[in-house]
Amino acid sequence: MAVDVLLGLQWGDEGKGKIVDVLTPKYDIIARFQGGPNAGHTLEFEGIKHVLHTIPSGIFHNGVKNVVGNGVVIDPVILKVEIDKLLKMGVDIKAQLLISKKAHIILPTHKLLDKASEIAKGKHKIGSTLKGIGPTYMDKTGRNGIRVGDVFAPNFKETYATLVEKHHNILKNYDFDYNLSELEDAFFEGIETLKGLTPIDSEHYLNQAMKAGKKILAEGAQGSLLDVDFGTYPFVTSSNTITAGTCTGLGIAPNKIDRIIGIFKAYCTRVGSGPFPTEDFTETGAKIREIGHEFGATTGRERRCGWIDIPALKYAIMINGVTELSMMKGDVLDTFETIKVCTHYMHGGEKIDFFPYSINDTETTPVYEEIQGWNTDTTKLDSSEALPENLIAYVKYLENLLETPITIVSVGPDRSQTIAMNADVLA
Ligand code: GDP
Ligand code: IMO
Ligand code: MG
């Protein structure tokens, strides 16, 4: 059996957690391949909302294995909080959650370095979630990092102390006060929790599972426009958020990948700094934020809101090899008379329909087409036939521009508010 991939095509928070949860009954294994607790993946069912940061979004389905792959960075403090919540709900963590021995660990000093670096950048800050993501990936590629497998070694404390010493030396370069010891108790408690989990060689585990006919869904974090290579650099995260990240972050070969589900909002949001050509600074943007509850699931920060950006989506679809699309939060536009779609940019005085090298430095303004809204409450609809004509027209219009089928339309945060646009997509 092959692996399917689900990932975000914008700047994150597209609704990945919800759709992974909805699709999980079709799979045996859900596997996160990159990112860390900068992610906040929300799922809702039976009137309860859950936010996951490290643990894959298939964890609420009995019998499904959830793998945290080698490409993920883990904060033991945050992982422990997540686990404790799930244990209270009766989730069998020991059986359902498997952690790659090769995943890297976020130390308290990584979080301090993240904060010190952001303060030093001043108005040029990235807008990091301050979870230590950048410094941990820097230590990984710098070959200084500590992996899950290392915590079982008798000399773990020494390995930890050596890396912390390096970090103290770097922190001396910043005008930054900190108290490490108050963070260390929680860290070592988290390490104990981590030791009680099921560590695996996830690349072997996943490839054997495939051979045995098991179905795997790889769950992306962040979004393609935050990818360290292809996103709006330097205002990006520090991992490869795109389909290729599945290969390096799980040990899955490219020829084993089958469906690639790209997920996007019917409009667009961004949290943190960086360019966002279709951002709407008027009451309209504020209305999207209010109706869409656009506040970060990890940091609670206001998300910047604006219109859908076709050149950016086409770019993300190209880089990822997307085979089908899920359109999220259609219901948020239920009361809009008209909907704007950015089909082109004016970039350095030229009209273009592609995503250029940089939209940071050269003035890039959107060129819009206006589409009729549907002015209908869609949140209680349960089949594609029931969707208002103008919403179907919007879907068809986007499919045409994006040259990719939209197979799911989401009309609310709950599991049940998910409409399959063809018969077999959720079956
Ligand atoms: P993720 O990081 O991609 O998993 O997305 P987040 O969980 O950070 O943000 C998506 C937010 O939108 C969450 O609060 C979801 O509960 C919510 N959501 C997901 N799909 C829909 C939808 O179709 N309509 C509405 N109104 N909310 C949705
Ligand atoms: P999910 O998986 C939205 C953004 C941060 C910041 C930049 C770098 O929930 O979609 P980092 O902490 O990674 O160094 O921050 O990336 N960012 C996200 N934005 N959703 C996320 O994850 C994000 N993870 C990071 O706001 O701009
Ligand atoms: Mg999120």
PDB file of N, CA and C in Angstrom, residues 347-405:
ATOM      1  N   HIS A 347       3.455  43.296 -10.083  1.00  0.00           N
ATOM      2  CA  HIS A 347       4.736  43.036  -9.398  1.00  0.00           C
ATOM      3  C   HIS A 347       5.828  43.810 -10.132  1.00  0.00           C
ATOM      4  N   GLY A 348       6.403  44.810  -9.438  1.00  0.00           N
ATOM      5  CA  GLY A 348       7.419  45.647 -10.083  1.00  0.00           C
ATOM      6  C   GLY A 348       6.879  46.266 -11.378  1.00  0.00           C
ATOM      7  N   GLY A 349       5.594  46.654 -11.372  1.00  0.00           N
ATOM      8  CA  GLY A 349       5.004  47.335 -12.533  1.00  0.00           C
ATOM      9  C   GLY A 349       4.489  46.400 -13.628  1.00  0.00           C
ATOM     10  N   GLU A 350       4.634  45.105 -13.430  1.00  0.00           N
ATOM     11  CA  GLU A 350       4.203  44.147 -14.458  1.00  0.00           C
ATOM     12  C   GLU A 350       3.054  43.293 -13.932  1.00  0.00           C
ATOM     13  N   LYS A 351       2.120  42.920 -14.815  1.00  0.00           N
ATOM     14  CA  LYS A 351       1.033  42.029 -14.378  1.00  0.00           C
ATOM     15  C   LYS A 351       1.475  40.575 -14.568  1.00  0.00           C
ATOM     16  N   ILE A 352       1.509  39.830 -13.485  1.00  0.00           N
ATOM     17  CA  ILE A 352       1.986  38.436 -13.572  1.00  0.00           C
ATOM     18  C   ILE A 352       0.963  37.491 -12.948  1.00  0.00           C
ATOM     19  N   ASP A 353       1.014  36.224 -13.357  1.00  0.00           N
ATOM     20  CA  ASP A 353       0.058  35.254 -12.787  1.00  0.00           C
ATOM     21  C   ASP A 353       0.785  34.129 -12.050  1.00  0.00           C
ATOM     22  N   PHE A 354       2.046  34.379 -11.697  1.00  0.00           N
ATOM     23  CA  PHE A 354       2.816  33.357 -10.971  1.00  0.00           C
ATOM     24  C   PHE A 354       3.403  33.959  -9.700  1.00  0.00           C
ATOM     25  N   PHE A 355       3.951  33.082  -8.844  1.00  0.00           N
ATOM     26  CA  PHE A 355       4.527  33.499  -7.561  1.00  0.00           C
ATOM     27  C   PHE A 355       6.009  33.785  -7.795  1.00  0.00           C
ATOM     28  N   PRO A 356       6.427  35.052  -7.705  1.00  0.00           N
ATOM     29  CA  PRO A 356       7.799  35.396  -8.101  1.00  0.00           C
ATOM     30  C   PRO A 356       8.844  35.076  -7.024  1.00  0.00           C
ATOM     31  N   TYR A 357      10.108  35.305  -7.347  1.00  0.00           N
ATOM     32  CA  TYR A 357      11.225  35.029  -6.420  1.00  0.00           C
ATOM     33  C   TYR A 357      10.963  35.609  -5.037  1.00  0.00           C
ATOM     34  N   SER A 358      10.587  36.875  -5.017  1.00  0.00           N
ATOM     35  CA  SER A 358      10.359  37.494  -3.719  1.00  0.00           C
ATOM     36  C   SER A 358       9.149  38.412  -3.781  1.00  0.00           C
ATOM     37  N   ILE A 359       8.274  38.259  -2.801  1.00  0.00           N
ATOM     38  CA  ILE A 359       7.222  39.263  -2.681  1.00  0.00           C
ATOM     39  C   ILE A 359       7.497  40.099  -1.433  1.00  0.00           C
ATOM     40  N   ASN A 360       8.714  39.957  -0.885  1.00  0.00           N
ATOM     41  CA  ASN A 360       9.079  40.728   0.311  1.00  0.00           C
ATOM     42  C   ASN A 360       9.493  42.140  -0.060  1.00  0.00           C
ATOM     43  N   ASP A 361      10.332  42.234  -1.085  1.00  0.00           N
ATOM     44  CA  ASP A 361      11.031  43.492  -1.330  1.00  0.00           C
ATOM     45  C   ASP A 361      10.429  44.304  -2.470  1.00  0.00           C
ATOM     46  N   THR A 362       9.888  43.598  -3.461  1.00  0.00           N
ATOM     47  CA  THR A 362       9.333  44.308  -4.607  1.00  0.00           C
ATOM     48  C   THR A 362       7.851  44.497  -4.346  1.00  0.00           C
ATOM     49  N   GLU A 363       7.338  45.681  -4.665  1.00  0.00           N
ATOM     50  CA  GLU A 363       5.923  45.916  -4.381  1.00  0.00           C
ATOM     51  C   GLU A 363       5.065  44.916  -5.160  1.00  0.00           C
ATOM     52  N   THR A 364       4.217  44.203  -4.439  1.00  0.00           N
ATOM     53  CA  THR A 364       3.373  43.178  -5.060  1.00  0.00           C
ATOM     54  C   THR A 364       1.939  43.446  -4.617  1.00  0.00           C
ATOM     55  N   THR A 365       1.092  43.862  -5.576  1.00  0.00           N
ATOM     56  CA  THR A 365      -0.292  44.161  -5.199  1.00  0.00           C
ATOM     57  C   THR A 365      -1.237  43.237  -5.964  1.00  0.00           C
ATOM     58  N   PRO A 366      -2.326  42.865  -5.340  1.00  0.00           N
ATOM     59  CA  PRO A 366      -3.231  41.908  -5.972  1.00  0.00           C
ATOM     60  C   PRO A 366      -4.099  42.528  -7.062  1.00  0.00           C
ATOM     61  N   VAL A 367      -4.400  41.725  -8.079  1.00  0.00           N
ATOM     62  CA  VAL A 367      -5.404  42.096  -9.080  1.00  0.00           C
ATOM     63  C   VAL A 367      -6.582  41.163  -8.824  1.00  0.00           C
ATOM     64  N   TYR A 368      -7.756  41.744  -8.570  1.00  0.00           N
ATOM     65  CA  TYR A 368      -8.898  40.925  -8.149  1.00  0.00           C
ATOM     66  C   TYR A 368      -9.960  40.758  -9.230  1.00  0.00           C
ATOM     67  N   GLU A 369     -10.650  39.618  -9.164  1.00  0.00           N
ATOM     68  CA  GLU A 369     -11.947  39.476  -9.820  1.00  0.00           C
ATOM     69  C   GLU A 369     -12.962  39.366  -8.697  1.00  0.00           C
ATOM     70  N   GLU A 370     -14.184  39.845  -8.948  1.00  0.00           N
ATOM     71  CA  GLU A 370     -15.214  39.738  -7.900  1.00  0.00           C
ATOM     72  C   GLU A 370     -16.251  38.701  -8.293  1.00  0.00           C
ATOM     73  N   ILE A 371     -16.586  37.862  -7.328  1.00  0.00           N
ATOM     74  CA  ILE A 371     -17.505  36.746  -7.559  1.00  0.00           C
ATOM     75  C   ILE A 371     -18.738  36.980  -6.687  1.00  0.00           C
ATOM     76  N   GLN A 372     -19.905  36.622  -7.180  1.00  0.00           N
ATOM     77  CA  GLN A 372     -21.136  36.749  -6.384  1.00  0.00           C
ATOM     78  C   GLN A 372     -21.105  35.794  -5.186  1.00  0.00           C
ATOM     79  N   GLY A 373     -21.463  36.295  -4.014  1.00  0.00           N
ATOM     80  CA  GLY A 373     -21.565  35.422  -2.843  1.00  0.00           C
ATOM     81  C   GLY A 373     -22.828  34.562  -2.911  1.00  0.00           C
ATOM     82  N   TRP A 374     -23.055  33.740  -1.886  1.00  0.00           N
ATOM     83  CA  TRP A 374     -24.223  32.833  -1.918  1.00  0.00           C
ATOM     84  C   TRP A 374     -25.258  33.183  -0.864  1.00  0.00           C
ATOM     85  N   ASN A 375     -24.891  34.048   0.080  1.00  0.00           N
ATOM     86  CA  ASN A 375     -25.887  34.545   1.043  1.00  0.00           C
ATOM     87  C   ASN A 375     -26.816  33.483   1.616  1.00  0.00           C
ATOM     88  N   THR A 376     -26.233  32.377   2.019  1.00  0.00           N
ATOM     89  CA  THR A 376     -27.023  31.253   2.555  1.00  0.00           C
ATOM     90  C   THR A 376     -26.244  30.665   3.727  1.00  0.00           C
ATOM     91  N   ASP A 377     -26.950  30.244   4.759  1.00  0.00           N
ATOM     92  CA  ASP A 377     -26.290  29.536   5.856  1.00  0.00           C
ATOM     93  C   ASP A 377     -25.964  28.114   5.376  1.00  0.00           C
ATOM     94  N   THR A 378     -24.681  27.813   5.253  1.00  0.00           N
ATOM     95  CA  THR A 378     -24.300  26.483   4.739  1.00  0.00           C
ATOM     96  C   THR A 378     -23.937  25.511   5.861  1.00  0.00           C
ATOM     97  N   THR A 379     -23.955  25.979   7.105  1.00  0.00           N
ATOM     98  CA  THR A 379     -23.373  25.178   8.190  1.00  0.00           C
ATOM     99  C   THR A 379     -24.166  23.904   8.516  1.00  0.00           C
ATOM    100  N   LYS A 380     -25.417  23.862   8.064  1.00  0.00           N
ATOM    101  CA  LYS A 380     -26.212  22.663   8.382  1.00  0.00           C
ATOM    102  C   LYS A 380     -26.423  21.779   7.160  1.00  0.00           C
ATOM    103  N   LEU A 381     -25.794  22.139   6.069  1.00  0.00           N
ATOM    104  CA  LEU A 381     -25.973  21.346   4.844  1.00  0.00           C
ATOM    105  C   LEU A 381     -25.122  20.080   4.931  1.00  0.00           C
ATOM    106  N   ASP A 382     -25.595  19.011   4.318  1.00  0.00           N
ATOM    107  CA  ASP A 382     -24.849  17.763   4.470  1.00  0.00           C
ATOM    108  C   ASP A 382     -24.594  17.005   3.167  1.00  0.00           C
ATOM    109  N   SER A 383     -24.886  17.657   2.028  1.00  0.00           N
ATOM    110  CA  SER A 383     -24.520  16.964   0.790  1.00  0.00           C
ATOM    111  C   SER A 383     -24.200  17.991  -0.277  1.00  0.00           C
ATOM    112  N   SER A 384     -23.445  17.584  -1.284  1.00  0.00           N
ATOM    113  CA  SER A 384     -23.039  18.533  -2.320  1.00  0.00           C
ATOM    114  C   SER A 384     -24.255  19.047  -3.098  1.00  0.00           C
ATOM    115  N   GLU A 385     -25.302  18.203  -3.189  1.00  0.00           N
ATOM    116  CA  GLU A 385     -26.514  18.637  -3.921  1.00  0.00           C
ATOM    117  C   GLU A 385     -27.198  19.794  -3.196  1.00  0.00           C
ATOM    118  N   ALA A 386     -27.020  19.837  -1.874  1.00  0.00           N
ATOM    119  CA  ALA A 386     -27.712  20.875  -1.100  1.00  0.00           C
ATOM    120  C   ALA A 386     -26.982  22.228  -1.143  1.00  0.00           C
ATOM    121  N   LEU A 387     -25.763  22.251  -1.643  1.00  0.00           N
ATOM    122  CA  LEU A 387     -24.989  23.504  -1.616  1.00  0.00           C
ATOM    123  C   LEU A 387     -25.624  24.555  -2.525  1.00  0.00           C
ATOM    124  N   PRO A 388     -25.607  25.835  -2.098  1.00  0.00           N
ATOM    125  CA  PRO A 388     -26.182  26.874  -2.954  1.00  0.00           C
ATOM    126  C   PRO A 388     -25.431  26.980  -4.288  1.00  0.00           C
ATOM    127  N   GLU A 389     -26.205  27.364  -5.301  1.00  0.00           N
ATOM    128  CA  GLU A 389     -25.658  27.430  -6.663  1.00  0.00           C
ATOM    129  C   GLU A 389     -24.387  28.289  -6.747  1.00  0.00           C
ATOM    130  N   ASN A 390     -24.407  29.435  -6.066  1.00  0.00           N
ATOM    131  CA  ASN A 390     -23.243  30.333  -6.162  1.00  0.00           C
ATOM    132  C   ASN A 390     -22.002  29.774  -5.464  1.00  0.00           C
ATOM    133  N   LEU A 391     -22.203  28.940  -4.457  1.00  0.00           N
ATOM    134  CA  LEU A 391     -21.044  28.288  -3.814  1.00  0.00           C
ATOM    135  C   LEU A 391     -20.476  27.231  -4.766  1.00  0.00           C
ATOM    136  N   ILE A 392     -21.363  26.499  -5.426  1.00  0.00           N
ATOM    137  CA  ILE A 392     -20.885  25.508  -6.404  1.00  0.00           C
ATOM    138  C   ILE A 392     -20.149  26.240  -7.541  1.00  0.00           C
ATOM    139  N   ALA A 393     -20.680  27.404  -7.914  1.00  0.00           N
ATOM    140  CA  ALA A 393     -20.023  28.178  -8.989  1.00  0.00           C
ATOM    141  C   ALA A 393     -18.629  28.627  -8.530  1.00  0.00           C
ATOM    142  N   TYR A 394     -18.490  29.000  -7.256  1.00  0.00           N
ATOM    143  CA  TYR A 394     -17.185  29.412  -6.713  1.00  0.00           C
ATOM    144  C   TYR A 394     -16.202  28.236  -6.746  1.00  0.00           C
ATOM    145  N   VAL A 395     -16.705  27.062  -6.363  1.00  0.00           N
ATOM    146  CA  VAL A 395     -15.872  25.846  -6.367  1.00  0.00           C
ATOM    147  C   VAL A 395     -15.394  25.544  -7.797  1.00  0.00           C
ATOM    148  N   LYS A 396     -16.325  25.608  -8.737  1.00  0.00           N
ATOM    149  CA  LYS A 396     -15.982  25.298 -10.151  1.00  0.00           C
ATOM    150  C   LYS A 396     -14.984  26.326 -10.694  1.00  0.00           C
ATOM    151  N   TYR A 397     -15.212  27.577 -10.333  1.00  0.00           N
ATOM    152  CA  TYR A 397     -14.342  28.668 -10.782  1.00  0.00           C
ATOM    153  C   TYR A 397     -12.905  28.436 -10.272  1.00  0.00           C
ATOM    154  N   LEU A 398     -12.790  28.053  -8.999  1.00  0.00           N
ATOM    155  CA  LEU A 398     -11.458  27.800  -8.420  1.00  0.00           C
ATOM    156  C   LEU A 398     -10.826  26.555  -9.053  1.00  0.00           C
ATOM    157  N   GLU A 399     -11.627  25.512  -9.248  1.00  0.00           N
ATOM    158  CA  GLU A 399     -11.096  24.278  -9.867  1.00  0.00           C
ATOM    159  C   GLU A 399     -10.514  24.593 -11.242  1.00  0.00           C
ATOM    160  N   ASN A 400     -11.201  25.459 -11.943  1.00  0.00           N
ATOM    161  CA  ASN A 400     -10.769  25.827 -13.284  1.00  0.00           C
ATOM    162  C   ASN A 400      -9.434  26.590 -13.239  1.00  0.00           C
ATOM    163  N   LEU A 401      -9.345  27.553 -12.314  1.00  0.00           N
ATOM    164  CA  LEU A 401      -8.107  28.335 -12.192  1.00  0.00           C
ATOM    165  C   LEU A 401      -6.947  27.469 -11.691  1.00  0.00           C
ATOM    166  N   LEU A 402      -7.257  26.547 -10.779  1.00  0.00           N
ATOM    167  CA  LEU A 402      -6.204  25.772 -10.112  1.00  0.00           C
ATOM    168  C   LEU A 402      -5.907  24.446 -10.813  1.00  0.00           C
ATOM    169  N   GLU A 403      -6.743  24.117 -11.797  1.00  0.00           N
ATOM    170  CA  GLU A 403      -6.579  22.886 -12.596  1.00  0.00           C
ATOM    171  C   GLU A 403      -6.470  21.645 -11.715  1.00  0.00           C
ATOM    172  N   THR A 404      -7.233  21.642 -10.629  1.00  0.00           N
ATOM    173  CA  THR A 404      -7.191  20.520  -9.671  1.00  0.00           C
ATOM    174  C   THR A 404      -8.598  20.376  -9.074  1.00  0.00           C
ATOM    175  N   PRO A 405      -9.091  19.134  -8.908  1.00  0.00           N
ATOM    176  CA  PRO A 405     -10.441  18.979  -8.361  1.00  0.00           C
ATOM    177  C   PRO A 405     -10.530  19.294  -6.866  1.00  0.00           C
TER     178      PRO A 405
END
